[in-house]
mmCIF file of C-alpha atoms in Angstrom:
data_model
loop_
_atom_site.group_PDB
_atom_site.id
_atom_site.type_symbol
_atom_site.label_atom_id
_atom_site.label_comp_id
_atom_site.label_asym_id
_atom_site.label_seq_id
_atom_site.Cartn_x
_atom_site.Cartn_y
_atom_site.Cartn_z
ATOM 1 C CA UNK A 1 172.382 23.362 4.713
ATOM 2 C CA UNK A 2 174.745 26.677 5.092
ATOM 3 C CA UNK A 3 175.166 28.190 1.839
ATOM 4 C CA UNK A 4 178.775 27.681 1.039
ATOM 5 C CA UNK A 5 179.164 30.408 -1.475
ATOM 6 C CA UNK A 6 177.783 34.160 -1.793
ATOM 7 C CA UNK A 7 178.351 35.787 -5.129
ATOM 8 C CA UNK A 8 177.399 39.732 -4.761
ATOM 9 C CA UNK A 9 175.848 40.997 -8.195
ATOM 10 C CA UNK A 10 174.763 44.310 -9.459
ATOM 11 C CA UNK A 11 175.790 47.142 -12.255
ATOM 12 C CA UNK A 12 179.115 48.706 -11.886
ATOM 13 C CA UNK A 13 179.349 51.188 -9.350
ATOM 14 C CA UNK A 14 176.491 49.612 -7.772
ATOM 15 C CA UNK A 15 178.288 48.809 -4.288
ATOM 16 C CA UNK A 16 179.654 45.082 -5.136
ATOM 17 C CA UNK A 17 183.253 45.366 -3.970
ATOM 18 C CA UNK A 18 182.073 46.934 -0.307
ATOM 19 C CA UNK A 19 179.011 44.789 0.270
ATOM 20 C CA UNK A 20 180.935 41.349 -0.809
ATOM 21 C CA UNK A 21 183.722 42.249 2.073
ATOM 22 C CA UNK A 22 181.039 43.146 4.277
ATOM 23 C CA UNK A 23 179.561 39.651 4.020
ATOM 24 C CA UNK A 24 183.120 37.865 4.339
ATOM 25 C CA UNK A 25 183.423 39.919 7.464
ATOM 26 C CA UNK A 26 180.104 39.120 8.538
ATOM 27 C CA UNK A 27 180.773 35.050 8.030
ATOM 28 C CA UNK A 28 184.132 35.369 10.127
ATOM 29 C CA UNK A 29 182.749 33.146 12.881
ATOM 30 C CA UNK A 30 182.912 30.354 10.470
ATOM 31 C CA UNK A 31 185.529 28.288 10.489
ATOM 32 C CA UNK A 32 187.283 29.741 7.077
ATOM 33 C CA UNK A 33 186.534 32.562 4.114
ATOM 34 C CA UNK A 34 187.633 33.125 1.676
ATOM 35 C CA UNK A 35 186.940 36.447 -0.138
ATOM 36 C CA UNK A 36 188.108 36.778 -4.053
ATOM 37 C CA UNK A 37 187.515 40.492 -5.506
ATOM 38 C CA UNK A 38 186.950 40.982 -8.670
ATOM 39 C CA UNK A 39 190.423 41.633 -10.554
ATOM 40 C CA UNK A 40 192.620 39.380 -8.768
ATOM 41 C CA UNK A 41 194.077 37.699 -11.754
ATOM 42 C CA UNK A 42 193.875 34.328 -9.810
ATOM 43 C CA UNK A 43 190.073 33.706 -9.365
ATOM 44 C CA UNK A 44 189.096 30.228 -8.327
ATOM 45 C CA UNK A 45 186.514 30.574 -10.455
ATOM 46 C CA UNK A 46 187.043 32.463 -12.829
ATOM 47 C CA UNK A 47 189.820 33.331 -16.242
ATOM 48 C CA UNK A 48 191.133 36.793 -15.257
ATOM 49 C CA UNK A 49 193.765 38.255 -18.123
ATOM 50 C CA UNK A 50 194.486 34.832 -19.128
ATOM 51 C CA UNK A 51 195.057 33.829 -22.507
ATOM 52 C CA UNK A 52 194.192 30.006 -24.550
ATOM 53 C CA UNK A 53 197.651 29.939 -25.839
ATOM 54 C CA UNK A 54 197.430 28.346 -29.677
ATOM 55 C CA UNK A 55 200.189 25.611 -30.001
ATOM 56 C CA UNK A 56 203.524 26.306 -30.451
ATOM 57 C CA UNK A 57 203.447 29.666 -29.090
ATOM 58 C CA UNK A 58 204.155 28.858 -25.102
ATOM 59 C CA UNK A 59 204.074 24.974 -25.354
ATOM 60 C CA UNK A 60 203.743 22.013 -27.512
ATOM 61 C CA UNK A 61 199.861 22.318 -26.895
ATOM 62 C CA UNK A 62 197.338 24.558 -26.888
ATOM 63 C CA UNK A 63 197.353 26.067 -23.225
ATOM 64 C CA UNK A 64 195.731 28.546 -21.025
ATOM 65 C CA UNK A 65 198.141 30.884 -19.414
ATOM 66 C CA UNK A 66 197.941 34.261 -17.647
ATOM 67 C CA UNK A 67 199.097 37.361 -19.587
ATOM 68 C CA UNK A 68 200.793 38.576 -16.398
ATOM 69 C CA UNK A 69 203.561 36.053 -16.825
ATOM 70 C CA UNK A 70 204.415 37.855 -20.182
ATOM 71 C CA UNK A 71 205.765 41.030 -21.697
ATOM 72 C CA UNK A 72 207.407 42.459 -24.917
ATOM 73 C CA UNK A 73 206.598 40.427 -28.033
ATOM 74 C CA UNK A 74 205.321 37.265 -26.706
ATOM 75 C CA UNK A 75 202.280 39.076 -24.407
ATOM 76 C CA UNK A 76 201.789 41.038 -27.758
ATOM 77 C CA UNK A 77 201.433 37.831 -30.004
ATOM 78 C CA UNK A 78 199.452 36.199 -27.101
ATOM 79 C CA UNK A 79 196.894 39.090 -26.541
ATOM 80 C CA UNK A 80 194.667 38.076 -29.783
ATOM 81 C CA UNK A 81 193.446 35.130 -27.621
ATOM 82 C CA UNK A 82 192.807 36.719 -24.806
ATOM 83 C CA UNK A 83 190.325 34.965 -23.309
ATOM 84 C CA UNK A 84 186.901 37.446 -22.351
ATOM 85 C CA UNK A 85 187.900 39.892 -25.167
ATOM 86 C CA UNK A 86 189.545 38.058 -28.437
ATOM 87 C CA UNK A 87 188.254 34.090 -28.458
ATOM 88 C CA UNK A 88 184.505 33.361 -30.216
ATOM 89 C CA UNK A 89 181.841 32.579 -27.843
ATOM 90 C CA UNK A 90 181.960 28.751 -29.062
ATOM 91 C CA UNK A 91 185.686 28.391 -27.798
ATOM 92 C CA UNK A 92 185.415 30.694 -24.716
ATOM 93 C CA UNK A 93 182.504 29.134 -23.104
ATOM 94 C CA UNK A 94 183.165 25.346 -22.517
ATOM 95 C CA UNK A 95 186.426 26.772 -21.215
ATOM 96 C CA UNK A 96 184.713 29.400 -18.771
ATOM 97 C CA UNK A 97 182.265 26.285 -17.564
ATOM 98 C CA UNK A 98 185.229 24.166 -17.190
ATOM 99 C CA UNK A 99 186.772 26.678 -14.621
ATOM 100 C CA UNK A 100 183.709 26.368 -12.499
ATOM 101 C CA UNK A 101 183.634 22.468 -12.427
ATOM 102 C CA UNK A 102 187.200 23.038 -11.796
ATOM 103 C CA UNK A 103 186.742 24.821 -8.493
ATOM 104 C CA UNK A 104 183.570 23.186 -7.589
ATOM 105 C CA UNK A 105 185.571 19.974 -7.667
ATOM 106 C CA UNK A 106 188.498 21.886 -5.353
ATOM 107 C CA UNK A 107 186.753 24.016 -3.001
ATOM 108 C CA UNK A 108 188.654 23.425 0.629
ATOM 109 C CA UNK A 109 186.777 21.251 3.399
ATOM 110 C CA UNK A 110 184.866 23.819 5.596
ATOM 111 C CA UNK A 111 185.637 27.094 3.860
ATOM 112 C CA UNK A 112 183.052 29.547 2.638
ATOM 113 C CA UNK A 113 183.643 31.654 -0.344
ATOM 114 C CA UNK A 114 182.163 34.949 -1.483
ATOM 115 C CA UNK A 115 182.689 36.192 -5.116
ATOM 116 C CA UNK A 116 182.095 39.208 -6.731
ATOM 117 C CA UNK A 117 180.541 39.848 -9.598
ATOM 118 C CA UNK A 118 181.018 36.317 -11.769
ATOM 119 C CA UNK A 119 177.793 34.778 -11.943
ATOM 120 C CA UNK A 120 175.939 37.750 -14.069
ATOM 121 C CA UNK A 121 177.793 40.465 -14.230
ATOM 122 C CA UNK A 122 181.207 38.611 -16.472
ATOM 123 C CA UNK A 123 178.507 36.415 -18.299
ATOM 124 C CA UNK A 124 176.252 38.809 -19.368
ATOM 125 C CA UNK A 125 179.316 41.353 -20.537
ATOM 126 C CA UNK A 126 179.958 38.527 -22.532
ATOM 127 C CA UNK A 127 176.570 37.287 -24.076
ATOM 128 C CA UNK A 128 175.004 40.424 -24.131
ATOM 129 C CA UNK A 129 177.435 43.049 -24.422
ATOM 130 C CA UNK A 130 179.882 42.045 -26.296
ATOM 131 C CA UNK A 131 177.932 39.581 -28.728
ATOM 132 C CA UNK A 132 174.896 40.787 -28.636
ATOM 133 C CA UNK A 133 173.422 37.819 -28.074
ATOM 134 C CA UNK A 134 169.113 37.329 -26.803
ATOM 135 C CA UNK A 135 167.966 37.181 -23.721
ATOM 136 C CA UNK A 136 167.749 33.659 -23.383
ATOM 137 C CA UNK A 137 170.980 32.429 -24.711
ATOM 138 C CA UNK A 138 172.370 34.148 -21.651
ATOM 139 C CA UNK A 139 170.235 32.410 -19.156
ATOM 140 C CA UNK A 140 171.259 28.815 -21.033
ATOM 141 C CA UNK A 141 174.635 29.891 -20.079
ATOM 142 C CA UNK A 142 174.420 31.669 -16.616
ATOM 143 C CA UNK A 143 171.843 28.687 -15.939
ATOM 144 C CA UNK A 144 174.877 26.270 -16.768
ATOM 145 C CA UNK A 145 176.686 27.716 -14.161
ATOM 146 C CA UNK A 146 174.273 27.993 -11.503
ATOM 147 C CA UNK A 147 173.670 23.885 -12.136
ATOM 148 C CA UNK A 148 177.046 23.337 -11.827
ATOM 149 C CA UNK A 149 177.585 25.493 -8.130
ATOM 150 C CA UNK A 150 174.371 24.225 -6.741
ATOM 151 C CA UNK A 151 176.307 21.558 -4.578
ATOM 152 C CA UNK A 152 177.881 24.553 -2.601
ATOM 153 C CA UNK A 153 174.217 25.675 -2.246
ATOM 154 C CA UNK A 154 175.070 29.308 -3.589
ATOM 155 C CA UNK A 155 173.124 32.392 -2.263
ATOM 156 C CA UNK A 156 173.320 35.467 -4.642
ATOM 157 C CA UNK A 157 172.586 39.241 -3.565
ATOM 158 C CA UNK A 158 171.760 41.196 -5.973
ATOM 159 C CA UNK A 159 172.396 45.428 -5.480
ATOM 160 C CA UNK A 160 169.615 46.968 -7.722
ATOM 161 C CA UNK A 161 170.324 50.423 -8.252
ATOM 162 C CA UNK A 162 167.727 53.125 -9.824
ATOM 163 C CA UNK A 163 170.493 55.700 -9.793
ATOM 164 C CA UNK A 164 172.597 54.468 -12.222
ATOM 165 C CA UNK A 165 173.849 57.956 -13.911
ATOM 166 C CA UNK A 166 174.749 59.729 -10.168
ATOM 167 C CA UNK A 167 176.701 56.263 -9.389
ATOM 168 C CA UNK A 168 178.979 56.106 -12.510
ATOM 169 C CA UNK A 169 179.555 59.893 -12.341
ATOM 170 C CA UNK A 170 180.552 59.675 -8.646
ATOM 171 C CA UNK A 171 182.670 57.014 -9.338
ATOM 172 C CA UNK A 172 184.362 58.273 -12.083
ATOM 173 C CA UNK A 173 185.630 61.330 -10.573
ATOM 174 C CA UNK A 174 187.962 58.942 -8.338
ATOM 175 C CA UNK A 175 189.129 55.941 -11.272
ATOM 176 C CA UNK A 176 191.151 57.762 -13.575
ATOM 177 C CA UNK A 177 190.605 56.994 -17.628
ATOM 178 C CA UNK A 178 188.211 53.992 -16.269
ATOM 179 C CA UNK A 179 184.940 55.965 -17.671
ATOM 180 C CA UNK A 180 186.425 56.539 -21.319
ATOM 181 C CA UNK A 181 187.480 52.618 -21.418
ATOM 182 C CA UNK A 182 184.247 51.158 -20.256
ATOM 183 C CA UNK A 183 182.038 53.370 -22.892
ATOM 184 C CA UNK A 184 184.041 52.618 -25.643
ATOM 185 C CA UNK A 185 183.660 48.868 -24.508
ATOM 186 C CA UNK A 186 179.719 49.220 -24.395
ATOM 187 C CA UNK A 187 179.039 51.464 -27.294
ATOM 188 C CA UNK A 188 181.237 49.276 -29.748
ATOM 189 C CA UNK A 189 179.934 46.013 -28.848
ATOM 190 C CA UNK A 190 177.528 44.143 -31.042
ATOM 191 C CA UNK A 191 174.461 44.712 -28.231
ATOM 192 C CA UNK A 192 175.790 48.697 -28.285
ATOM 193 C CA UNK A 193 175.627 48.831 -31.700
ATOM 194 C CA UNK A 194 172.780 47.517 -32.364
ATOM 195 C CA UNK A 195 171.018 49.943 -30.183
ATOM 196 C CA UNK A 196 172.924 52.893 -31.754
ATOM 197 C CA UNK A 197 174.631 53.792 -28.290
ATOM 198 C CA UNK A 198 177.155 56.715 -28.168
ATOM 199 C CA UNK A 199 178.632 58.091 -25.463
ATOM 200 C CA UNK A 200 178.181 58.055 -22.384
ATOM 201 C CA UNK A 201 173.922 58.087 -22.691
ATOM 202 C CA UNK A 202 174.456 55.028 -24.681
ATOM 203 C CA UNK A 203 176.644 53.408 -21.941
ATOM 204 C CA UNK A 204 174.184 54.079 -19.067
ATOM 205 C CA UNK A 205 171.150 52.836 -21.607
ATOM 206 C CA UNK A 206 173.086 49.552 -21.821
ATOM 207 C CA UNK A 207 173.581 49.497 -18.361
ATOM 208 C CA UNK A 208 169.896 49.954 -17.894
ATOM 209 C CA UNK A 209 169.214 47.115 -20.267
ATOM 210 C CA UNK A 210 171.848 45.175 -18.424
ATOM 211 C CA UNK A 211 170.097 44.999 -15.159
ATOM 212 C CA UNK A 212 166.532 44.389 -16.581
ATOM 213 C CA UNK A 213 168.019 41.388 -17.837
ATOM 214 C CA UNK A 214 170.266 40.409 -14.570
ATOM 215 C CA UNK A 215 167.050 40.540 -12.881
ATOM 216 C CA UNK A 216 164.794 38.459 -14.951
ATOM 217 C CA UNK A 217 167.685 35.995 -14.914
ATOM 218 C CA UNK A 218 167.868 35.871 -11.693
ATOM 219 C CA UNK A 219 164.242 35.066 -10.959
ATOM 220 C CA UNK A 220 164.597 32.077 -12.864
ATOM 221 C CA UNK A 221 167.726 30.617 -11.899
ATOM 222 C CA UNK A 222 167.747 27.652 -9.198
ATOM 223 C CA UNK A 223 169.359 29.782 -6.682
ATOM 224 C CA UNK A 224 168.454 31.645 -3.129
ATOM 225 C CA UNK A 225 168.560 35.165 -3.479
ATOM 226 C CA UNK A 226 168.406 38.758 -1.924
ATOM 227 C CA UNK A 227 167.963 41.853 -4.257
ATOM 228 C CA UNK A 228 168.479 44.980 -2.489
ATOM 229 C CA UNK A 229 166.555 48.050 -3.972
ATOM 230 C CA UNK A 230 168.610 50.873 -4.137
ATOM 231 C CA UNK A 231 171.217 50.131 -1.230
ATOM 232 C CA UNK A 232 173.388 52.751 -2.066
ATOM 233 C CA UNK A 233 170.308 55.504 -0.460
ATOM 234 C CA UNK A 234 170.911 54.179 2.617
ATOM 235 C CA UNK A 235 173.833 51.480 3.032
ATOM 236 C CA UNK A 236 172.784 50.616 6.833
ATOM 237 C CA UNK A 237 169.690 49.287 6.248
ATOM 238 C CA UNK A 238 170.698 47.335 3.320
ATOM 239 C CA UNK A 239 173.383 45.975 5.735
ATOM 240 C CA UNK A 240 170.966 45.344 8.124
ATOM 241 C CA UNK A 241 168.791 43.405 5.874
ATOM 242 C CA UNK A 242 171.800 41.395 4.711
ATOM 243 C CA UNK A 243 172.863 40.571 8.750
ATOM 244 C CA UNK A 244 169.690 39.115 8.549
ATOM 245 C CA UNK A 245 169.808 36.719 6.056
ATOM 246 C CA UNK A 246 173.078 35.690 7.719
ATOM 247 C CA UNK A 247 171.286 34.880 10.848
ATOM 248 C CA UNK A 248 168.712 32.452 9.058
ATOM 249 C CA UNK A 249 172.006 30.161 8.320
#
C-alpha cells in the first residue's frame, strides 16, 4: 500500500520546510500532492491562529474561527482563546484530535499529502513545552494521532540534527526578531522553567531535550519511518537516501 501521507519532523532549523518540498516534488508522478507548509493558516490538519470563540462573542455558540478574519477590539477580546497558546490542555486537545479525524475523513480520492512539522513537533510544543507535561503523556497524545492517520498509511522522516546551536544561529541571522520570540517562548514555559532555562543556552537545552524525546516517540509509534542523522552535513546524500525510500513505494 503507497503511503498516502509524509509528515517531515525534526527541531527548528533542522531542514523541515526544504526537505518536505523536496518530497512533494519527488511524488509529482503521482496523480495529485498536495504540499501544506507549516504556517499556512489553513492546514487540513491542523488549527493555525485560530481561536474557540466562547459564546456570544462571534456567534450564538461557542465556535472555532481564525484570528485572521479579525482586527481591532474583537481579535483583541478573541486572542485569550487562542487556540495552541491561551486554552488548557483538557479543552485544546479533543479539539486538535478532532481536526485530524476531520481531514482523515476528507482527504481527496488519489491525492498524496506531505505535512510539515504536525505530528511531533506542534504536539510536543504543546505537552512538553508549554505544560511541562512527562514523557509519556505526550506519546498518549501523539500516539492518538498516529491511530487516527494510520488508514492513510503515514510515513514520517525524521531530520536529526547534532548541530543544533550552528543551525539556530545561522538561521537567525536571516528571520528577523524570530530568535528573541522563540526563547522567551521556551524559557517561560512550565518544561523551561522547571529546568531553570535562560537565554538562549536554556532554549537550545530544551531543544536538546526536545529531540531526545521526538525520537523515543517515534520508535514507538505505529508508523514507518526514516530518521536522517545530521542531513544538514551533507543535504545530497540525505536526499539520496530519501529518493530511495520513494522508490520502495
Amino acid at each position: 500500500m503507497q503511503h498516502r501521507l509524509f509528515i517531515v519532523e525534526g527541531l527548528p532549523c533542522s531542514g523541515k520546510s526544504t526537505t518536505s518540498a523536496f518530497i512533494a516534488k519527488a511524488l509529482q508522478p503521482r496523480e495529485s500532492i498536495r504540499f501544506v507548509d507549516e504556517g499556512t493558516g489553513d492546514h487540513p490538519a491542523d488549527y493555525e491562529f485560530h481561536a474557540l470563540a466562547p459564546a456570544g462573542l462571534v456567534a450564538d455558540e461557542s465556535r472555532i474561527v481564525p484570528l485572521a478574519q479579525f482586527s481591532g477590539e474583537l481579535f483583541d477580546r478573541l486572542m485569550p482563546y487562542k487556540i495552541y497558546d491561551s486554552l488548557p490542555w483538557e479543552t485544546e486537545m479533543p479539539l486538535m484530535l478532532e481536526k485530524w479525524r476531520q481531514f482523515v475523513s476528507t482527504v481527496e480520492a488519489q491525492t498524496t499529502y506531505v505535512f510539515n512539522c504536525v505530528l511531533l513537533q506542534n504536539p510536543m510544543c504543546e505537552t512538553m513545552m508549554r505544560f511541562g507535561f512527562e514523557e509519556e503523556t505526550s506519546l498518549s497524545y501523539i500516539r492518538q494521532i498516529a491511530d487516527i492517520i494510520q488508514p492513510l498509511n503515514p510515513m514520517v522522516i525524521y531530520l536529526k540534527n547534532d548541530d543544533i546551536t550552528d543551525s539556530v544561529q545561522r538561521a537567525a541571522a536571516h528571520r528577523l526578531g524570530w530568535l528573541d520570540a522563540v526563547i522567551d517562548y521556551h524559557v517561560q514555559g512550565a518544561y523551561g522553567r522547571s529546568i531553570g532555562a535562560q537565554g538562549f543556552d536554556g532554549y537550545i537545552a530544551c531543544l536538546r531535550e526536545r529531540q531526545a524525546r521526538e525520537l523515543r516517540i517515534l520508535s514507538r509509534l505505529p508508523l514507518q519511518s526514516l530518521v536522517l542523522d545530521n542531513p544538514q552535513r551533507n543535504w545530497a546524500a540525505a536526499q539520496e537516501m530519501i529518493l530511495a525510500q520513494l522508490k520502495t513505494e
